[in-house]
Amino acid sequence: MTISIDLKDFAAIRAGYDVDPARSYSLNKTTYTEARWADVDRDAIFRKSWQWVCHIEKLCDPGSYVVVSVAEQPVAVLRDREGQLRAFYNVCKHRAHELLSGEGQVSRIMCPYHAWTYRLDGRLVRAPETEGLKDFDVNDVCLDAIQVEEFCGFVYVNLDPTAVPLAEQAGDLGDEIRHWAPDVGELTFAHRLTYNIKSNWKNVVDNFLECYHCPTAHKDFCTLVDMDTYKVTTHGIYSSHMAEAGKSSNAAYSVDGATVTDHAVWWLWPNTCIMRYPGRGNMIIMQIIPAGEDRTLETYDFFFETAEPNEAEQEAIKYIDDVLQAEDIALVESVQRGMNTPAFTQGRIVHDAGGSGKSEHAVHHFHGLVLDAYEKVIV
């Protein structure tokens, strides 16, 4: 059953929010600190939005598969024999055992519990010892399908069967990514960083969506990126964050010989961050995964021209891990602690009509999308 909220709860969360960011406050802290709102986020947001899975390289060949957890639901994504991308709940129709694990290659899907076996299109083909069952036909059984889509070199799924396709929802995002990262489909996985953060996932998103804090908290980053050129633009379900970068020596990491000399970053509702940093051809995917009202799991996946990072890329990974992420995690964990005191309820959105990186209008945009999602589950 989907978690719902009543009109009074919604009004309390929305209080202070204004469609004009120059007049608006942030969301009420309650949605960042109370467990029931984590349940609302799971059902109203994460089970109804497009969730990143992997680079398309993992699912190129027939029978290739990847297993993930999406909003606490087990999901298997695979390529069938005809080359079609498919996704299913990773659950056997016999006794609900998980069918696949990790990632790999299969010719058929066989449950490790009782050996019920499915084609790659989800249809059951074998169920041992069922010949004597009455009113049972293997042809009537099929795995439950989930929406799946390839978008700009990556694979996404959506648990909502009525969801509008991502390419349609995302508007011009695909064109923007292909413009700034035309090589995205040819990149290959090189490295993953993982983090367990003591903060609500929305605090992590809020922090990502503004660089108002950058001159204070990310001094090395501000030598890599030209803050005077930093521009943030909001669109339907995404925002873009662009700046000139990597054109000279800096305190973050070496950009000698860089072929990418711009900072091109996108945030895709609700929790996927797509980043193109100065250096060789690259793409970084940061996935922000709720793990409770005060806990967030985060992954950084690096995709480069080669599976082995070169020296500059190793330096960039080390900078992100040891410096940039350490700074950001300290910030959001401090904010979470502050929200758990009586001293804070909500704060003003800092807005620059020119859309600079030091404005918080993308945070305001995110909060509006959160409220839109909440409003749809009011009872």
Tab-separated table of C-alpha atoms in Angstrom:
chain	number	residue	atom	x	y	z
A	1	MET	CA	0.000	0.000	0.000
A	2	THR	CA	1.301	3.451	-0.913
A	3	ILE	CA	2.002	5.781	1.986
A	4	SER	CA	-0.244	8.847	1.920
A	5	ILE	CA	-0.340	12.175	3.740
A	6	ASP	CA	-3.232	14.379	4.779
A	7	LEU	CA	-3.849	17.973	3.764
A	8	LYS	CA	-2.759	19.306	7.147
A	9	ASP	CA	0.614	17.539	6.946
A	10	PHE	CA	1.152	18.830	3.426
A	11	ALA	CA	0.245	22.389	4.398
A	12	ALA	CA	2.775	22.285	7.229
A	13	ILE	CA	5.558	21.147	4.896
A	14	ARG	CA	4.620	23.667	2.211
A	15	ALA	CA	4.354	26.616	4.608
A	16	GLY	CA	6.928	29.245	3.705
A	17	TYR	CA	7.480	27.933	0.173
A	18	ASP	CA	6.706	30.454	-2.569
A	19	VAL	CA	6.818	29.848	-6.320
A	20	ASP	CA	9.033	32.938	-6.508
A	21	PRO	CA	12.454	31.848	-5.187
A	22	ALA	CA	13.211	35.427	-4.134
A	23	ARG	CA	10.314	35.196	-1.668
A	24	SER	CA	10.641	31.566	-0.653
A	25	TYR	CA	11.812	29.606	2.329
A	26	SER	CA	13.217	26.086	2.110
A	27	LEU	CA	11.170	23.012	2.972
A	28	ASN	CA	10.177	22.523	6.586
A	29	LYS	CA	12.809	20.482	8.431
A	30	THR	CA	10.232	17.828	9.367
A	31	THR	CA	10.545	16.130	6.002
A	32	TYR	CA	14.297	15.794	6.634
A	33	THR	CA	14.093	14.436	10.177
A	34	GLU	CA	10.999	12.254	10.699
A	35	ALA	CA	10.875	8.590	9.668
A	36	ARG	CA	7.351	8.794	8.252
A	37	TRP	CA	8.530	11.298	5.639
A	38	ALA	CA	11.262	8.881	4.568
A	39	ASP	CA	8.437	6.441	3.820
A	40	VAL	CA	6.586	9.126	1.861
A	41	ASP	CA	9.762	9.869	-0.115
A	42	ARG	CA	10.159	6.183	-0.946
A	43	ASP	CA	6.589	5.737	-2.185
A	44	ALA	CA	5.753	9.155	-3.626
A	45	ILE	CA	9.136	9.904	-5.187
A	46	PHE	CA	11.456	6.933	-5.648
A	47	ARG	CA	8.869	4.376	-6.691
A	48	LYS	CA	7.522	6.815	-9.282
A	49	SER	CA	10.691	8.273	-10.812
A	50	TRP	CA	13.363	7.133	-13.247
A	51	GLN	CA	16.290	5.574	-11.410
A	52	TRP	CA	19.796	5.166	-12.824
A	53	VAL	CA	21.095	1.590	-13.143
A	54	CYS	CA	24.363	1.432	-15.116
A	55	HIS	CA	26.250	2.330	-18.290
A	56	ILE	CA	24.856	0.588	-21.365
A	57	GLU	CA	28.178	-1.283	-21.781
A	58	LYS	CA	27.072	-3.747	-19.079
A	59	LEU	CA	24.001	-4.755	-21.078
A	60	CYS	CA	25.252	-4.900	-24.648
A	61	ASP	CA	25.108	-8.666	-25.274
A	62	PRO	CA	22.063	-10.993	-25.250
A	63	GLY	CA	21.782	-12.551	-21.811
A	64	SER	CA	23.790	-9.844	-20.035
A	65	TYR	CA	22.128	-8.740	-16.824
A	66	VAL	CA	22.474	-6.451	-13.800
A	67	VAL	CA	20.618	-6.727	-10.488
A	68	VAL	CA	19.870	-3.606	-8.441
A	69	SER	CA	17.662	-2.453	-5.580
A	70	VAL	CA	15.281	0.360	-6.493
A	71	ALA	CA	13.317	1.992	-3.667
A	72	GLU	CA	13.805	-1.226	-1.643
A	73	GLN	CA	12.532	-3.382	-4.512
A	74	PRO	CA	14.708	-6.076	-6.188
A	75	VAL	CA	15.061	-5.439	-9.924
A	76	ALA	CA	16.825	-7.374	-12.694
A	77	VAL	CA	17.696	-5.601	-15.953
A	78	LEU	CA	18.808	-7.644	-18.964
A	79	ARG	CA	19.157	-7.870	-22.726
A	80	ASP	CA	17.006	-10.602	-24.294
A	81	ARG	CA	17.904	-12.810	-27.257
A	82	GLU	CA	16.336	-10.383	-29.721
A	83	GLY	CA	18.389	-7.508	-28.357
A	84	GLN	CA	15.553	-5.850	-26.438
A	85	LEU	CA	16.321	-4.253	-23.090
A	86	ARG	CA	14.034	-5.623	-20.374
A	87	ALA	CA	13.544	-5.212	-16.625
A	88	PHE	CA	11.624	-7.368	-14.163
A	89	TYR	CA	11.016	-7.618	-10.470
A	90	ASN	CA	13.766	-10.043	-9.510
A	91	VAL	CA	11.234	-12.373	-7.905
A	92	CYS	CA	10.223	-15.931	-8.823
A	93	LYS	CA	6.481	-16.408	-9.372
A	94	HIS	CA	6.564	-19.686	-7.400
A	95	ARG	CA	7.725	-18.774	-3.890
A	96	ALA	CA	9.197	-15.270	-4.336
A	97	HIS	CA	12.866	-16.263	-4.193
A	98	GLU	CA	15.275	-13.823	-5.862
A	99	LEU	CA	16.209	-15.101	-9.303
A	100	LEU	CA	19.508	-13.471	-10.230
A	101	SER	CA	22.307	-11.864	-8.245
A	102	GLY	CA	25.055	-9.379	-9.038
A	103	GLU	CA	25.716	-9.124	-12.757
A	104	GLY	CA	26.735	-11.495	-15.504
A	105	GLN	CA	25.520	-13.522	-18.479
A	106	VAL	CA	22.735	-16.127	-18.695
A	107	SER	CA	20.918	-17.988	-21.449
A	108	ARG	CA	17.837	-18.469	-19.280
A	109	ILE	CA	16.756	-17.332	-15.821
A	110	MET	CA	16.607	-20.248	-13.379
A	111	CYS	CA	15.444	-19.795	-9.803
A	112	PRO	CA	18.050	-21.200	-7.383
A	113	TYR	CA	15.301	-22.370	-5.022
A	114	HIS	CA	13.160	-24.818	-7.046
A	115	ALA	CA	14.617	-24.441	-10.564
A	116	TRP	CA	11.632	-22.730	-12.132
A	117	THR	CA	13.107	-21.473	-15.379
A	118	TYR	CA	12.199	-18.409	-17.449
A	119	ARG	CA	13.102	-17.158	-20.898
A	120	LEU	CA	14.908	-13.853	-21.148
A	121	ASP	CA	11.590	-12.241	-22.076
A	122	GLY	CA	10.210	-13.294	-18.676
A	123	ARG	CA	8.000	-16.182	-19.785
A	124	LEU	CA	8.081	-19.379	-17.703
A	125	VAL	CA	9.281	-22.426	-19.672
A	126	ARG	CA	9.911	-25.056	-17.003
A	127	ALA	CA	8.484	-25.789	-13.570
A	128	PRO	CA	9.720	-29.178	-12.271
A	129	GLU	CA	7.213	-31.676	-10.854
A	130	THR	CA	4.132	-29.656	-11.822
A	131	GLU	CA	2.745	-32.093	-14.376
A	132	GLY	CA	0.034	-33.272	-11.982
A	133	LEU	CA	-1.198	-29.817	-11.006
A	134	LYS	CA	-4.743	-28.894	-11.967
A	135	ASP	CA	-5.417	-25.652	-13.851
A	136	PHE	CA	-1.727	-24.889	-14.203
A	137	ASP	CA	-0.016	-23.989	-17.468
A	138	VAL	CA	3.548	-22.672	-17.663
A	139	ASN	CA	2.431	-20.484	-20.569
A	140	ASP	CA	0.254	-18.495	-18.191
A	141	VAL	CA	3.168	-17.441	-15.969
A	142	CYS	CA	5.463	-14.494	-16.664
A	143	LEU	CA	7.745	-12.310	-14.572
A	144	ASP	CA	6.392	-8.865	-13.682
A	145	ALA	CA	7.859	-6.327	-16.103
A	146	ILE	CA	9.211	-2.913	-15.125
A	147	GLN	CA	9.726	0.089	-17.378
A	148	VAL	CA	13.312	0.348	-18.636
A	149	GLU	CA	14.973	2.849	-20.950
A	150	GLU	CA	18.357	3.646	-22.425
A	151	PHE	CA	19.071	7.366	-22.160
A	152	CYS	CA	22.300	9.048	-23.254
A	153	GLY	CA	24.475	5.984	-22.805
A	154	PHE	CA	22.965	4.871	-19.494
A	155	VAL	CA	20.134	2.582	-18.388
A	156	TYR	CA	17.262	3.725	-16.157
A	157	VAL	CA	14.213	1.949	-14.713
A	158	ASN	CA	10.908	3.153	-13.291
A	159	LEU	CA	8.697	1.081	-10.973
A	160	ASP	CA	5.632	3.100	-11.987
A	161	PRO	CA	3.958	1.347	-14.952
A	162	THR	CA	2.180	4.583	-15.889
A	163	ALA	CA	5.309	6.767	-15.908
A	164	VAL	CA	5.972	8.901	-18.967
A	165	PRO	CA	9.164	7.793	-20.811
A	166	LEU	CA	12.320	9.425	-19.495
A	167	ALA	CA	13.315	10.831	-22.890
A	168	GLU	CA	9.953	12.622	-22.994
A	169	GLN	CA	10.014	13.799	-19.382
A	170	ALA	CA	13.589	15.057	-19.644
A	171	GLY	CA	12.928	17.549	-22.437
A	172	ASP	CA	16.205	18.943	-23.773
A	173	LEU	CA	18.454	17.096	-21.325
A	174	GLY	CA	19.430	14.434	-23.853
A	175	ASP	CA	20.475	17.060	-26.397
A	176	GLU	CA	22.492	18.912	-23.762
A	177	ILE	CA	24.372	15.798	-22.651
A	178	ARG	CA	25.104	14.737	-26.219
A	179	HIS	CA	26.359	18.249	-27.001
A	180	TRP	CA	28.742	18.463	-24.056
A	181	ALA	CA	29.641	14.747	-23.913
A	182	PRO	CA	29.317	13.316	-27.438
A	183	ASP	CA	31.557	10.382	-26.464
A	184	VAL	CA	29.417	9.205	-23.531
A	185	GLY	CA	28.402	5.964	-25.234
A	186	GLU	CA	32.019	4.994	-25.882
A	187	LEU	CA	33.244	5.546	-22.329
A	188	THR	CA	33.939	2.630	-20.036
A	189	PHE	CA	33.617	2.033	-16.291
A	190	ALA	CA	36.850	2.725	-14.414
A	191	HIS	CA	36.229	3.255	-10.695
A	192	ARG	CA	33.563	3.475	-7.975
A	193	LEU	CA	33.565	5.406	-4.692
A	194	THR	CA	30.946	4.668	-2.024
A	195	TYR	CA	29.838	6.666	1.002
A	196	ASN	CA	27.540	6.166	3.979
A	197	ILE	CA	26.391	9.633	5.012
A	198	LYS	CA	24.639	10.574	8.257
A	199	SER	CA	22.146	12.903	6.631
A	200	ASN	CA	18.791	12.872	4.868
A	201	TRP	CA	19.057	12.392	1.099
A	202	LYS	CA	17.389	15.748	0.442
A	203	ASN	CA	20.181	17.540	2.309
A	204	VAL	CA	22.667	15.842	-0.022
A	205	VAL	CA	20.696	16.986	-3.073
A	206	ASP	CA	20.289	20.514	-1.673
A	207	ASN	CA	24.037	20.750	-1.193
A	208	PHE	CA	24.760	19.524	-4.714
A	209	LEU	CA	22.382	22.008	-6.317
A	210	GLU	CA	24.086	25.214	-5.204
A	211	CYS	CA	27.600	26.573	-5.208
A	212	TYR	CA	26.761	29.399	-2.814
A	213	HIS	CA	28.840	27.425	-0.328
A	214	CYS	CA	31.759	26.823	-2.715
A	215	PRO	CA	33.906	29.927	-2.005
A	216	THR	CA	33.686	29.156	1.716
A	217	ALA	CA	33.815	25.366	1.785
A	218	HIS	CA	35.498	24.310	-1.494
A	219	LYS	CA	38.455	26.621	-1.968
A	220	ASP	CA	40.384	24.137	-4.160
A	221	PHE	CA	37.319	23.590	-6.346
A	222	CYS	CA	37.078	27.329	-6.914
A	223	THR	CA	40.565	27.268	-8.468
A	224	LEU	CA	39.455	24.509	-10.866
A	225	VAL	CA	36.158	26.173	-11.865
A	226	ASP	CA	35.778	29.817	-12.875
A	227	MET	CA	32.992	30.914	-10.526
A	228	ASP	CA	32.460	34.093	-12.548
A	229	THR	CA	31.201	31.925	-15.427
A	230	TYR	CA	29.161	29.522	-13.291
A	231	LYS	CA	25.567	29.413	-14.540
A	232	VAL	CA	22.680	27.336	-13.162
A	233	THR	CA	19.524	26.813	-15.210
A	234	THR	CA	16.425	24.911	-14.121
A	235	HIS	CA	14.172	22.925	-16.437
A	236	GLY	CA	11.203	20.555	-15.913
A	237	ILE	CA	12.803	17.617	-14.065
A	238	TYR	CA	16.448	18.637	-14.278
A	239	SER	CA	18.868	21.499	-13.798
A	240	SER	CA	22.147	22.268	-15.565
A	241	HIS	CA	25.278	23.664	-13.893
A	242	MET	CA	27.857	25.018	-16.340
A	243	ALA	CA	31.157	26.828	-15.973
A	244	GLU	CA	34.489	27.293	-17.670
A	245	ALA	CA	37.077	25.125	-15.949
A	246	GLY	CA	40.385	23.352	-16.204
A	247	LYS	CA	42.064	26.008	-18.331
A	248	SER	CA	45.025	26.624	-16.020
A	249	SER	CA	46.889	25.202	-13.047
A	250	ASN	CA	44.752	24.795	-9.952
A	251	ALA	CA	44.839	23.415	-6.418
A	252	ALA	CA	42.469	20.500	-7.089
A	253	TYR	CA	44.182	18.237	-9.645
A	254	SER	CA	46.299	18.437	-12.776
A	255	VAL	CA	44.541	19.395	-16.014
A	256	ASP	CA	47.652	19.315	-18.200
A	257	GLY	CA	46.660	18.117	-21.645
A	258	ALA	CA	42.944	18.199	-20.838
A	259	THR	CA	40.618	17.825	-23.825
A	260	VAL	CA	37.559	18.651	-21.706
A	261	THR	CA	37.870	22.223	-20.445
A	262	ASP	CA	34.387	22.857	-19.100
A	263	HIS	CA	32.507	21.923	-15.965
A	264	ALA	CA	29.217	20.500	-17.320
A	265	VAL	CA	26.924	19.048	-14.687
A	266	TRP	CA	23.267	18.036	-14.626
A	267	TRP	CA	20.954	16.991	-11.832
A	268	LEU	CA	18.113	14.689	-12.873
A	269	TRP	CA	15.077	14.350	-10.614
A	270	PRO	CA	15.178	13.098	-7.978
A	271	ASN	CA	18.658	11.753	-7.181
A	272	THR	CA	20.955	11.317	-10.185
A	273	CYS	CA	23.873	13.698	-10.747
A	274	ILE	CA	25.596	13.534	-14.142
A	275	MET	CA	29.000	15.228	-14.225
A	276	ARG	CA	31.600	16.029	-16.877
A	277	TYR	CA	34.804	17.298	-15.231
A	278	PRO	CA	37.929	18.791	-16.851
A	279	GLY	CA	40.359	16.176	-18.170
A	280	ARG	CA	40.101	13.462	-20.814
A	281	GLY	CA	36.670	12.375	-22.049
A	282	ASN	CA	34.749	11.359	-18.945
A	283	MET	CA	31.428	11.098	-17.173
A	284	ILE	CA	30.795	10.743	-13.460
A	285	ILE	CA	27.464	9.513	-12.119
A	286	MET	CA	26.660	10.322	-8.512
A	287	GLN	CA	23.653	8.394	-7.247
A	288	ILE	CA	22.039	9.558	-3.987
A	289	ILE	CA	20.174	6.686	-2.310
A	290	PRO	CA	17.961	7.189	0.772
A	291	ALA	CA	18.605	4.754	3.624
A	292	GLY	CA	16.313	6.248	6.288
A	293	GLU	CA	15.392	9.689	7.514
A	294	ASP	CA	18.976	10.442	8.584
A	295	ARG	CA	21.100	8.202	6.372
A	296	THR	CA	22.113	8.344	2.715
A	297	LEU	CA	24.140	5.913	0.639
A	298	GLU	CA	26.032	7.522	-2.207
A	299	THR	CA	27.939	6.096	-5.147
A	300	TYR	CA	30.348	7.845	-7.508
A	301	ASP	CA	30.888	5.902	-10.743
A	302	PHE	CA	33.695	7.122	-13.003
A	303	PHE	CA	33.605	6.438	-16.747
A	304	PHE	CA	36.724	7.247	-18.766
A	305	GLU	CA	38.150	6.618	-22.214
A	306	THR	CA	39.970	3.588	-20.774
A	307	ALA	CA	39.159	1.221	-17.920
A	308	GLU	CA	42.473	2.097	-16.274
A	309	PRO	CA	42.537	5.740	-15.112
A	310	ASN	CA	45.593	7.671	-16.222
A	311	GLU	CA	47.715	9.585	-13.722
A	312	ALA	CA	45.637	12.787	-13.958
A	313	GLU	CA	42.408	10.830	-13.527
A	314	GLN	CA	43.787	9.023	-10.498
A	315	GLU	CA	44.657	12.426	-9.070
A	316	ALA	CA	41.119	13.680	-9.830
A	317	ILE	CA	39.548	10.644	-8.129
A	318	LYS	CA	41.764	11.172	-5.088
A	319	TYR	CA	40.817	14.857	-4.956
A	320	ILE	CA	37.086	14.065	-5.129
A	321	ASP	CA	37.377	11.329	-2.503
A	322	ASP	CA	39.802	12.900	-0.039
A	323	VAL	CA	38.888	16.564	-0.384
A	324	LEU	CA	35.651	17.464	-2.179
A	325	GLN	CA	33.522	14.652	-0.793
A	326	ALA	CA	35.026	14.980	2.674
A	327	GLU	CA	34.078	18.656	2.649
A	328	ASP	CA	30.531	18.036	1.389
A	329	ILE	CA	29.834	15.140	3.747
A	330	ALA	CA	30.936	17.228	6.728
A	331	LEU	CA	28.573	19.988	5.567
A	332	VAL	CA	25.443	17.855	5.140
A	333	GLU	CA	26.031	15.896	8.334
A	334	SER	CA	26.331	19.180	10.232
A	335	VAL	CA	23.098	20.416	8.628
A	336	GLN	CA	21.315	17.201	9.666
A	337	ARG	CA	22.460	17.654	13.252
A	338	GLY	CA	21.269	21.262	13.175
A	339	MET	CA	17.872	20.248	11.837
A	340	ASN	CA	17.429	17.947	14.829
A	341	THR	CA	17.504	20.923	17.193
A	342	PRO	CA	14.681	23.363	18.070
A	343	ALA	CA	16.845	26.200	16.712
A	344	PHE	CA	15.902	25.626	13.064
A	345	THR	CA	12.681	25.104	11.128
A	346	GLN	CA	13.469	26.400	7.636
A	347	GLY	CA	15.659	29.043	6.025
A	348	ARG	CA	15.429	31.612	3.236
A	349	ILE	CA	16.354	30.681	-0.297
A	350	VAL	CA	19.174	32.928	-1.547
A	351	HIS	CA	18.279	33.940	-5.092
A	352	ASP	CA	20.119	35.687	-7.892
A	353	ALA	CA	17.900	36.458	-10.872
A	354	GLY	CA	20.944	36.116	-13.126
A	355	GLY	CA	21.225	32.407	-12.304
A	356	SER	CA	24.755	32.416	-10.933
A	357	GLY	CA	26.273	29.415	-9.201
A	358	LYS	CA	26.066	31.287	-5.919
A	359	SER	CA	22.256	31.307	-6.112
A	360	GLU	CA	20.003	28.661	-4.560
A	361	HIS	CA	17.279	28.727	-7.207
A	362	ALA	CA	18.031	25.108	-8.213
A	363	VAL	CA	17.421	24.086	-4.579
A	364	HIS	CA	14.099	25.919	-4.751
A	365	HIS	CA	13.315	24.114	-8.025
A	366	PHE	CA	14.033	20.760	-6.337
A	367	HIS	CA	11.803	21.646	-3.387
A	368	GLY	CA	8.980	22.477	-5.785
A	369	LEU	CA	9.278	19.031	-7.372
A	370	VAL	CA	9.244	17.407	-3.924
A	371	LEU	CA	6.066	19.282	-3.053
A	372	ASP	CA	4.493	18.291	-6.372
A	373	ALA	CA	5.205	14.634	-5.563
A	374	TYR	CA	3.797	14.982	-2.049
A	375	GLU	CA	0.658	16.666	-3.304
A	376	LYS	CA	-0.146	13.642	-5.473
A	377	VAL	CA	-0.448	11.354	-2.427
A	378	ILE	CA	-2.673	13.596	-0.311
A	379	VAL	CA	-5.776	11.812	0.962
